[in-house]
Coordinates of C-alpha atoms and ligand atoms in Angstrom, one line a residue:
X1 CA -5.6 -6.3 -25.5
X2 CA -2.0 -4.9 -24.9
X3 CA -1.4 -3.2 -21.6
X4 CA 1.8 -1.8 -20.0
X5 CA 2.3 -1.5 -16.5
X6 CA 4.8 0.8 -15.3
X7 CA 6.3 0.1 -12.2
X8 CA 6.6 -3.0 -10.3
X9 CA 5.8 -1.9 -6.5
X10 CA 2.8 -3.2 -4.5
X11 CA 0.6 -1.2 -6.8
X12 CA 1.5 -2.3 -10.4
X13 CA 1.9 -6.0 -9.2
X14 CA -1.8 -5.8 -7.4
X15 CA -3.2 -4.5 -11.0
X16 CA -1.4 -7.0 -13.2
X17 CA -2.2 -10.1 -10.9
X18 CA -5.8 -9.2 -11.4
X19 CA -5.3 -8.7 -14.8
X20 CA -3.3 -11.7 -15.8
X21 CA -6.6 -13.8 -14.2
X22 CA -8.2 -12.6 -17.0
X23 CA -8.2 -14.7 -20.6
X24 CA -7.5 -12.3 -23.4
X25 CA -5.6 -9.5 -21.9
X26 CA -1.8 -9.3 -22.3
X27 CA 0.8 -7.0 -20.8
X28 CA 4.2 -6.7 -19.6
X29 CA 5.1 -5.3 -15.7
X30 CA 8.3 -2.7 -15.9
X31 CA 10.2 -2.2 -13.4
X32 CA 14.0 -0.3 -13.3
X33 CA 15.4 -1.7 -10.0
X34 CA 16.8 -5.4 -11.0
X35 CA 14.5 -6.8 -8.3
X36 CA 10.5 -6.1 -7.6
X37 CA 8.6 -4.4 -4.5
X38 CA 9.3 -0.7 -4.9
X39 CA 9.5 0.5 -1.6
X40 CA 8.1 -2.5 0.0
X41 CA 11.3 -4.4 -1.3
X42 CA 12.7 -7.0 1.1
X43 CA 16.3 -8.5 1.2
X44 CA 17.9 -11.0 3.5
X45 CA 21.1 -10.3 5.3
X46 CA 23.0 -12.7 7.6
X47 CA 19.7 -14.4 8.5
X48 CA 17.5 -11.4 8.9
X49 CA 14.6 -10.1 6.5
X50 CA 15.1 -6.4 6.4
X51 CA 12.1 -4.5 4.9
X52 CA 12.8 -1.6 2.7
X53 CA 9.6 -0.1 4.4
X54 CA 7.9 -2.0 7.8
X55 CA 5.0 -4.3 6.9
X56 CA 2.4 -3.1 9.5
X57 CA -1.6 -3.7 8.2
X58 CA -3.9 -1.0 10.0
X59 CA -7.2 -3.0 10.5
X60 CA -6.7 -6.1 8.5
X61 CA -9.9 -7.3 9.3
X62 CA -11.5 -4.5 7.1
X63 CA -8.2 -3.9 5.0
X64 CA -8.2 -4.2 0.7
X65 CA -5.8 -7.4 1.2
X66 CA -8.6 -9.8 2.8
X67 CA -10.5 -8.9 -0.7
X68 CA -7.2 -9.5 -2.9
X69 CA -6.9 -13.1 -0.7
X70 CA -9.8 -13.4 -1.8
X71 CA -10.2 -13.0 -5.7
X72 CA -6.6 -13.5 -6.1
X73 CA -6.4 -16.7 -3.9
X74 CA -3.3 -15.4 -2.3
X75 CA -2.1 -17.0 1.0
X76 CA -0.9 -15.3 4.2
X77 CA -0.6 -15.0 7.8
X78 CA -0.4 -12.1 9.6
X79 CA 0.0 -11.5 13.6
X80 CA -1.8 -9.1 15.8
X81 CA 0.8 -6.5 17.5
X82 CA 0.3 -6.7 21.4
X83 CA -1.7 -3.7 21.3
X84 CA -0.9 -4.0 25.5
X85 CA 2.6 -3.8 24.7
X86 CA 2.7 -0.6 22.2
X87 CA 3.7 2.6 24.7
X88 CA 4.0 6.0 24.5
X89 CA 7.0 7.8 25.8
X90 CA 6.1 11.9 26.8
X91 CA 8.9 13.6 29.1
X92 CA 10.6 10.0 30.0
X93 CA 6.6 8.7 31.2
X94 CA 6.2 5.2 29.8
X95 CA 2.3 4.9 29.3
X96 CA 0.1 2.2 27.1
X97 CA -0.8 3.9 23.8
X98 CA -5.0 4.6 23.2
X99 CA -5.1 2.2 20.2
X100 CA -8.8 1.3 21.9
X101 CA -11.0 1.9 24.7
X102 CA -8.7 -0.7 27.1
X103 CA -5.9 1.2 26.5
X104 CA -7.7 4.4 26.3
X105 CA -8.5 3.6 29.9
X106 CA -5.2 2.6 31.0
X107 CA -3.0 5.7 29.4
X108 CA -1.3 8.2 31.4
X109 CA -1.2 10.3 28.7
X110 CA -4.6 12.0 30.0
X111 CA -6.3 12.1 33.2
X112 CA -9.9 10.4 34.1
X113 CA -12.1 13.2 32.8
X114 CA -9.7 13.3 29.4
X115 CA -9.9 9.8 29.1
X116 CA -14.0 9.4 29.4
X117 CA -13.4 12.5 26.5
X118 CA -11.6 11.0 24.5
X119 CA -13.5 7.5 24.5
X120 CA -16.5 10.0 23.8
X121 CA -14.9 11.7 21.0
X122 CA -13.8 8.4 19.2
X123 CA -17.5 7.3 19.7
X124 CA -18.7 10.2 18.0
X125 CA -16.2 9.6 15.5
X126 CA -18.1 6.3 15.0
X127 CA -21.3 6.6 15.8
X128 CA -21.5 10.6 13.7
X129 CA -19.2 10.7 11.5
X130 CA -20.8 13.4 9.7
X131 CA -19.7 16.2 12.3
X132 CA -16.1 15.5 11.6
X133 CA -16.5 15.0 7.9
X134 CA -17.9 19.0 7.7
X135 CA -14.1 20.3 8.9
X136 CA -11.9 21.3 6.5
X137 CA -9.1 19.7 8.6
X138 CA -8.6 18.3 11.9
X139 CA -6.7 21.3 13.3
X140 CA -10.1 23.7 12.4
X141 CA -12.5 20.4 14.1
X142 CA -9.7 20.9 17.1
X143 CA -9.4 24.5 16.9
X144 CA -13.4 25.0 17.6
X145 CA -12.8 21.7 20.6
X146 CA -13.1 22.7 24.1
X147 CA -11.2 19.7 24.6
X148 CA -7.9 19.9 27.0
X149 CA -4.7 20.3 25.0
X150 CA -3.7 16.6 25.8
X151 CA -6.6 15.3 24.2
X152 CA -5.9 17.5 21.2
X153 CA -2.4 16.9 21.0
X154 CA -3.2 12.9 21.0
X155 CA -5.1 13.2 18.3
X156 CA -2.2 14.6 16.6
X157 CA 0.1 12.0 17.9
X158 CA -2.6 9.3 16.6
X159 CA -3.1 10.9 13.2
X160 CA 0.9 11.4 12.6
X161 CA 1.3 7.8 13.4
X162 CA -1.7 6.0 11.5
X163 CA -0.5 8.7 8.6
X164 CA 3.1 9.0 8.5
X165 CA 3.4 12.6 9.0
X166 CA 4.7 14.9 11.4
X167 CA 1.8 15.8 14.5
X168 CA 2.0 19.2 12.8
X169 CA 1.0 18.4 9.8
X170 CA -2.2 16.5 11.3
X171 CA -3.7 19.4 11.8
X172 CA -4.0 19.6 7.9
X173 CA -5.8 16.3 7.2
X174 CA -9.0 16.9 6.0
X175 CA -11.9 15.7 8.3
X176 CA -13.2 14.0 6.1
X177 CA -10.5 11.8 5.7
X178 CA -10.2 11.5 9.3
X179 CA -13.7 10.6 10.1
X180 CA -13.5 7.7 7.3
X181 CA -10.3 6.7 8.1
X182 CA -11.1 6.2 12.1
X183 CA -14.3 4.5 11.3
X184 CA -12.8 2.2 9.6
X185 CA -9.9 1.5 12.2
X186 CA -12.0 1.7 15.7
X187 CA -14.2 -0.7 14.5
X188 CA -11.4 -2.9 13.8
X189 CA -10.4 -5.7 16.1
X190 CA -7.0 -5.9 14.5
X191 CA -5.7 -2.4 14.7
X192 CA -1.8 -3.4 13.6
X193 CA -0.9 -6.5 12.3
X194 CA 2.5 -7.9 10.4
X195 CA 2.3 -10.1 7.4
X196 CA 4.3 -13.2 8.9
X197 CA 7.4 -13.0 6.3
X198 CA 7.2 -9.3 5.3
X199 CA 5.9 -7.9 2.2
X200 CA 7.9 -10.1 0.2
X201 CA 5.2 -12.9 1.0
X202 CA 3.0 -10.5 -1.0
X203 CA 4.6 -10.1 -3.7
X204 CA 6.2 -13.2 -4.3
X205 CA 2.9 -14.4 -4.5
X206 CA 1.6 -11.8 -6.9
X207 CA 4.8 -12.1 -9.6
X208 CA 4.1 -16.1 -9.6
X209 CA 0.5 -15.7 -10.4
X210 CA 1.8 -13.3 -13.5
X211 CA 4.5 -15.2 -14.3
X212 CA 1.9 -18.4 -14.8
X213 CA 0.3 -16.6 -17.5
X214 CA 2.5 -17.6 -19.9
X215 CA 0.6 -14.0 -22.4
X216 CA 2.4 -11.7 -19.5
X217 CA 6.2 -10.4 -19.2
X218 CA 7.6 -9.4 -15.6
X219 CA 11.0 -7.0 -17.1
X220 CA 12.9 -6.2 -14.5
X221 CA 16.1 -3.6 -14.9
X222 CA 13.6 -1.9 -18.1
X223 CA 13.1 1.5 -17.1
X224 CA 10.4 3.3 -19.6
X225 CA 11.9 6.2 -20.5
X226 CA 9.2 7.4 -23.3
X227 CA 5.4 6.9 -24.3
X228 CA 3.8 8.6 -26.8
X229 CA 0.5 7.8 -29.3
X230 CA 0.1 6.7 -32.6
X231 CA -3.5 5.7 -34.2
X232 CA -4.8 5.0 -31.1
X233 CA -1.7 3.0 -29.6
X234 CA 1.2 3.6 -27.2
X235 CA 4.4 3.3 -28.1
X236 CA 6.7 2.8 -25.0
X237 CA 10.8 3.1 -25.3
X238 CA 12.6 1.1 -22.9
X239 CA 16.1 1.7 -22.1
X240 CA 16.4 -2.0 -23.8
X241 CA 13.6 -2.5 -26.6
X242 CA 12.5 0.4 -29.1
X243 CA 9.1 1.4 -30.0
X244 CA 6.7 -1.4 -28.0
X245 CA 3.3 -1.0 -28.9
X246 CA 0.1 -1.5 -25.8
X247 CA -3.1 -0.7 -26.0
X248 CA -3.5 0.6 -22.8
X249 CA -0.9 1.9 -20.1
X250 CA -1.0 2.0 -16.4
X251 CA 1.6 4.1 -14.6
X252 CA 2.3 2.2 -10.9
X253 CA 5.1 4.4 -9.8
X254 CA 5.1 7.8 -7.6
X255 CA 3.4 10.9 -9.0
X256 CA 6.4 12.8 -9.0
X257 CA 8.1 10.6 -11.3
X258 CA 5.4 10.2 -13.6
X259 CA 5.1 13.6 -13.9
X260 CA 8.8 13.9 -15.0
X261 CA 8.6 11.0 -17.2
X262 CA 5.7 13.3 -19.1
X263 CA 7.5 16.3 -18.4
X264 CA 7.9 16.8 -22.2
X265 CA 4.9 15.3 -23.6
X266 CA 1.6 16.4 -24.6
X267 CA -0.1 15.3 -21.4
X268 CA 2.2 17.8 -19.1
X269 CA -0.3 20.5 -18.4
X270 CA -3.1 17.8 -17.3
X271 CA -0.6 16.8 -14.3
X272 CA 0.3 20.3 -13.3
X273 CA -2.3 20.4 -10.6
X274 CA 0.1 17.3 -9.0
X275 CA 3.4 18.3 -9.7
X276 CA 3.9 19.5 -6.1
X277 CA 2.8 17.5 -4.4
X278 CA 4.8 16.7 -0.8
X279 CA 6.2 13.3 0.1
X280 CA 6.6 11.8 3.8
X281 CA 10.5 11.6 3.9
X282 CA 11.5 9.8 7.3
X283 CA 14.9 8.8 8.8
X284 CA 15.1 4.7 9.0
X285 CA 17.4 3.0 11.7
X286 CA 17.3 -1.0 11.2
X287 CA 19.3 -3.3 13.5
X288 CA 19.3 -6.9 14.2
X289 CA 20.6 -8.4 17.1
X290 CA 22.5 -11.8 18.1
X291 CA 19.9 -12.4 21.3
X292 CA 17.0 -10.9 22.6
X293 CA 19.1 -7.5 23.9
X294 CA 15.6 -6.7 25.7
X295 CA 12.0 -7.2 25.1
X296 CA 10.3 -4.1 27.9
X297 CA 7.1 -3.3 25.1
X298 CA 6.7 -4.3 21.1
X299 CA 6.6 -0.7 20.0
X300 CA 7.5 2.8 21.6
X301 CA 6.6 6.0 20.5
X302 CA 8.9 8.9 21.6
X303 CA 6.4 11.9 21.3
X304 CA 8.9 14.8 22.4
X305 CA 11.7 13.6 19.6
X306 CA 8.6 12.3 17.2
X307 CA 10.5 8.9 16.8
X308 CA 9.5 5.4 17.4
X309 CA 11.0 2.1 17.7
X310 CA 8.8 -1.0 16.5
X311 CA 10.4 -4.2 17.8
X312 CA 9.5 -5.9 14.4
X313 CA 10.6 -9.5 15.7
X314 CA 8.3 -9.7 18.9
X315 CA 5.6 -10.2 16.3
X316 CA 7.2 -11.2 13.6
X317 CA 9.6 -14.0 14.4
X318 CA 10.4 -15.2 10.6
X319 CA 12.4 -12.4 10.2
X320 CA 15.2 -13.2 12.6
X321 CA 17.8 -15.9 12.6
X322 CA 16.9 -18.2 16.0
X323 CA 16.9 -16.2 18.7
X324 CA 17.4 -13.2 16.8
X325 CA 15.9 -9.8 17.5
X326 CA 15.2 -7.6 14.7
X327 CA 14.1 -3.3 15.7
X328 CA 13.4 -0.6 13.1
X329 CA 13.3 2.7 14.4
X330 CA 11.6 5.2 12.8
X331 CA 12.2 9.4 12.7
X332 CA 9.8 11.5 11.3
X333 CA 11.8 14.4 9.2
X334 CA 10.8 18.1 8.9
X335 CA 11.3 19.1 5.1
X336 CA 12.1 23.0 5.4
X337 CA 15.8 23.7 5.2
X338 CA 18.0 26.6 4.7
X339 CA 20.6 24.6 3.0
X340 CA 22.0 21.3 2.7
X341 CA 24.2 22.2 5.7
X342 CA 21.7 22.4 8.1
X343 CA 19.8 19.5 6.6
X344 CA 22.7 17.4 7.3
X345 CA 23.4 18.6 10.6
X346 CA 19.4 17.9 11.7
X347 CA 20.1 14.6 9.8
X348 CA 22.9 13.7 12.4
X349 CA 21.0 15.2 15.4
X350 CA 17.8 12.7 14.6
X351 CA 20.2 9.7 14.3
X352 CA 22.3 10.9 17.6
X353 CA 18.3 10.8 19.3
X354 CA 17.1 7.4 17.6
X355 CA 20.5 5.7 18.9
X356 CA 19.9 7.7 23.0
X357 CA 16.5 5.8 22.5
X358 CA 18.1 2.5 21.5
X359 CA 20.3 2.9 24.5
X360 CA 17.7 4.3 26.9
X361 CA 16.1 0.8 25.9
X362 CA 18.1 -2.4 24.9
X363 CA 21.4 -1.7 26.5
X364 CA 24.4 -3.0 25.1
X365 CA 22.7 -3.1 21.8
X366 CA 25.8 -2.1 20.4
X367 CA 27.8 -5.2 21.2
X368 CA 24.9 -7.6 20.0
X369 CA 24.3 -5.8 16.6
X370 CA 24.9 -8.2 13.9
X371 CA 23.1 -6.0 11.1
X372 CA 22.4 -2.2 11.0
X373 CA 21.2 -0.3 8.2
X374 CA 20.6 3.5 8.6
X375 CA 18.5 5.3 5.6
X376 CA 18.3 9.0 5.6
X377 CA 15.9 9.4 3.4
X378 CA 13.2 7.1 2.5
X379 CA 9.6 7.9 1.4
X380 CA 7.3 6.2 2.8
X381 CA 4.1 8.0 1.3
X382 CA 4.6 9.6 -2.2
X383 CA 2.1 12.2 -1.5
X384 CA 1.1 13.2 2.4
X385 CA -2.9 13.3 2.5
X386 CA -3.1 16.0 3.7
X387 CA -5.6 18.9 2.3
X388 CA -2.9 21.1 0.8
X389 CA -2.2 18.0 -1.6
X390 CA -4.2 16.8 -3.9
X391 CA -3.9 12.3 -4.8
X392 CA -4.4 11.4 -8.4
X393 CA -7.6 10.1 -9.4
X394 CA -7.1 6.8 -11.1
X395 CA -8.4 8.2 -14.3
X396 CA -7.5 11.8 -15.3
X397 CA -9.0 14.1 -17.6
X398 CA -6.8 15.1 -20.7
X399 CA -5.0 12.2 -20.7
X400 CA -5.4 8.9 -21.7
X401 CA -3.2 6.5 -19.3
X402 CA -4.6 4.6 -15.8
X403 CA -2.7 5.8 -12.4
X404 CA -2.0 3.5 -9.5
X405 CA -0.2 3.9 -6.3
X406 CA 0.2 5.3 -2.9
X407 CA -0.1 9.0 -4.0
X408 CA -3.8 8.0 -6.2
X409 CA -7.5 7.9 -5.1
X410 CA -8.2 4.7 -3.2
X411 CA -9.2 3.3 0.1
X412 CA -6.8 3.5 3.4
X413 CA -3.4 5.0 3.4
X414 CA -0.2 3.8 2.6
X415 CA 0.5 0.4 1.3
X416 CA -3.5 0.1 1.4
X417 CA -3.9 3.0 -0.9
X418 CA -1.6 1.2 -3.2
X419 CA -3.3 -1.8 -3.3
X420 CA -6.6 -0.2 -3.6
X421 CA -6.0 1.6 -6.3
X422 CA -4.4 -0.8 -8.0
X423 CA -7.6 -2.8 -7.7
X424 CA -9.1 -0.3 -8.7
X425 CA -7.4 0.6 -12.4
X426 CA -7.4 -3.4 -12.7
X427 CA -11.2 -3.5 -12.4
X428 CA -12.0 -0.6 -14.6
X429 CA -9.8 -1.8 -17.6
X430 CA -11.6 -5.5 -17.3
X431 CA -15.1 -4.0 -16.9
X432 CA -14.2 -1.6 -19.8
X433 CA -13.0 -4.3 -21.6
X434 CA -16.2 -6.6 -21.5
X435 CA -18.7 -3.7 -22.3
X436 CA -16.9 -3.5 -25.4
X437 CA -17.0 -7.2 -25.9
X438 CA -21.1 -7.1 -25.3
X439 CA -21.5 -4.2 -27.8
X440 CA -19.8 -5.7 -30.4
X441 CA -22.0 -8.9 -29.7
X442 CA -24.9 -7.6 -29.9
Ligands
FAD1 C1 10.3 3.2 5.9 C2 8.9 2.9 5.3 C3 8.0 2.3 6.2 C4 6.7 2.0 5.7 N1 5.8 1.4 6.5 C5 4.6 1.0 6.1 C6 3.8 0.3 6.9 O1 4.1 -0.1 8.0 N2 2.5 0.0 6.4 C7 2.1 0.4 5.2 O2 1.0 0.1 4.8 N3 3.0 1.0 4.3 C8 4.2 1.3 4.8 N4 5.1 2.0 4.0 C9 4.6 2.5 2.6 C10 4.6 1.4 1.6 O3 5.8 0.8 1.5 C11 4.3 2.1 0.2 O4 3.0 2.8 0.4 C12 4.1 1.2 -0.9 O5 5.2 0.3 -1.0 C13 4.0 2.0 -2.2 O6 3.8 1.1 -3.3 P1 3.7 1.7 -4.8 O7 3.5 0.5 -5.7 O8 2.6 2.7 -4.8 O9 5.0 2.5 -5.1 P2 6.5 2.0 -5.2 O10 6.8 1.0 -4.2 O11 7.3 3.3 -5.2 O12 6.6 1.3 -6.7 C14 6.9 2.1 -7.8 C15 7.9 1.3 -8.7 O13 8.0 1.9 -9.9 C16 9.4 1.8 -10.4 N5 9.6 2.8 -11.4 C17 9.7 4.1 -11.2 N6 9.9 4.7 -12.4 C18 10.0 3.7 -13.3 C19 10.1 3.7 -14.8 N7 10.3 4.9 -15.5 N8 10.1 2.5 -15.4 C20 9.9 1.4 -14.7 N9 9.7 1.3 -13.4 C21 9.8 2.5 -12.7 C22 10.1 1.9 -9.1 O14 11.4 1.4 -9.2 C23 9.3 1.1 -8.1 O15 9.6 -0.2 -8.0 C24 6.4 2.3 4.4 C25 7.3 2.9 3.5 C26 8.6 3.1 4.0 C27 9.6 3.7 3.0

């Protein structure tokens, strides 16, 4: 068996390592860029590892990756954030963030009785998560709350950062997803961790185990820019090869572009129900420094500006040259502009607010910086979860192709969701493949 993999981020690597373990099955991993990772692509610059997208774990402990070190024999370390040094910041009030019942305790955000409130809500959470699970969202669950507005609006804050969406749009995760999602992380003992050397130690690992199967093909700089179906096969046109033939495809990349990639085909109408889906766009401020400019916490969240800093090198300290210091700040980005003017002018206001937090914090950053790279525009989740979208199963009906990535059906969020679901396709396709191995057996 033939298969194509299109796309060569977390997602299509996860499905063609587990499918290059298996004897028999064949297949080639496209990617366009000239180098793999997607959007968790990582590049070296004057001795510091700058990550396309940050390489925070929520939960490890519970996370997809302890089952892909598993089956895949891949080999990592990852390091616990100091979850006593991650702070919010709320009109210029420094307080520890309620990433647990410690630090629920110790907040400022929220007095005594809010506190006891909120440990009792995350309980319930636990311990019930079938009252959350019956909201349509988290903002109805909330709405019918007698809870204060500080307990509400952390729930927002903690939802918009686990998510990667504005506090706003919080309110439109399902509460379902929320109750599932929380379970999982509160009974974590590893709420953030960093994979010691980035994703790169990922997926340097994953290409390897392709590349040792000497029946698979990693081509990078191949964009696919065609599939269509003769007697039961694909035919895929590259922008370098002509009429490939697979006998099964897997698209790894972000629904919008697969969607455009089908735009013309005979499978258009089955993605409609995706095709507007909404992405996370965020700003993305890295710098590295010469020293250690200032070390006060590990990570700060500005909730009035909706920015944060992670100070990526405090846990991470492969990432910097010797006595390096490595930040990425983060701004989340409202989507609804009048015109590219005004886009650009919020652009420059959330860049002029991540660099007043910079100073407010390491001062004299500027003289120490040795790398900075500033993205305006970088997705970090293809499709926001929340209720208004909807995430592509892995199979779909109508057409005949698997679907992986951060914007399918699959455990966690994020990079997790990638991984998942790339699991996921990988499994079906080899469990498929042995049913039809018995019945002709037999
Ligand atoms: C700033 C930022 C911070 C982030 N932080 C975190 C974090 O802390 N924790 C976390 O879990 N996640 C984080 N993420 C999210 C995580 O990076 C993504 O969820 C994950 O990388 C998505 O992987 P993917 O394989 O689904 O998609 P992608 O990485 O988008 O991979 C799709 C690939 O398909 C290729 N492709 C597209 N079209 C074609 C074509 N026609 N032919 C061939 N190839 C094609 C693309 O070039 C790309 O390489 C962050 C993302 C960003 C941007």
């Amino acid at each position: 068996m033939r298969i194509a993999i299109v796309g060569g981020g977390l997602a299509g690597l996860t499905a063609a390592a587990y499918l290059s373990d298996r004897p028999g099955v064949q297949g080639t991993v496209f990617e366009r860029s000239p180098q793999l990772g997607g959007r968790a692509f990582t590049y070296e610059k004057s001795g510091f590892t700058l990550n396309f997208g940050a390489h925070a774990v929520y939960g490890i402990d519970r996370h997809t990756l302890l089952n892909m070190e598993n089956e895949l024999k891949l080999r990592f370390h990852s390091k616990q954030v100091d979850k006593r040094s991650v702070v919010y910041a709320k009109h210029g009030q420094l307080t520890p963030a309620p990433l647990d019942f410690v630090n629920i305790m110790k907040t400022g955000v929220l007095t005594t009785m809010e506190k006891f409130r909120f440990v009792a809500e995350i309980a319930a959470v636990i311990t019930n998560i079938h009252h959350l699970k019956n909201y349509p969202t988290l903002g109805e669950y909330l709405n019918q709350s007698n809870a204060s507005p500080d307990v509400k609006e952390l729930w927002e804050h903690l939802v918009s950062s686990n998510f990667f969406i504005t506090p706003e749009e919080a309110r439109k995760v399902s509460g379902e997803v929320i109750a599932e999602y929380y379970h999982n992380l509160f009974l974590s003992q590893k709420p953030v961790n960093y994979i010691l050397g980035s994703w790169s130690t990922i997926t340097n690992q994953l290409a390897d185990k392709i590349s040792r199967n000497e029946d698979w093909e990693i081509a990078v700089k191949e964009p696919v820019e065609s599939i269509s179906m003769e007697n039961d096969k694909f035919i895929l046109n590259t922008k370098t090869r002509e009429s490939l033939v697979f006998d099964q495809v897997i698209f790894a990349m972000p629904v919008q572009q697969i969607v455009k990639l089908l735009e013309t085909s005979p499978w258009s109408s089955a993605l409609e129900p995706y095709k507007n889906n909404t992405s996370t766009e965020v700003l993305v401020y890295d710098v590295g420094f010469s020293k250690v400019v200032n070390r006060p916490f590990h990570y700060i969240s500005d909730m009035n500006n909706k920015l944060f800093i992670s100070d990526v090198s405090a846990t991470d300290h492969t990432v910097v040259p010797d006595g390096g210091q490595l930040l990425q700040g983060i701004a989340y980005l409202n989507d609804d502009f009048a015109d590219e003017n005004e886009k650009k002018q919020y652009l420059e206001s959330k860049t002029l607010q991540m660099e007043a937090l910079f100073d407010a914090y390491y001062p004299d950053w500027r003289e120490h910086t040795v790398v900075k790279r500033v993205s305006k525009k970088a997705m970090v989740a293809s499709v926001k979860n929340i209720q208004s979208n909807k995430l592509l199963p892995v199979q779909l009906a109508g057409t005949p192709f698997f679907f992986c990535g951060d914007g399918c059906e699959g455990k966690g969020e994020l990079a997790e969701r990638a991984f998942s679901s790339g699991r996921k396709v990988a499994q079906t396709i080899l469990a498929n493949t042995s049913q039809t191995r018995e019945l002709s057996y037999s």
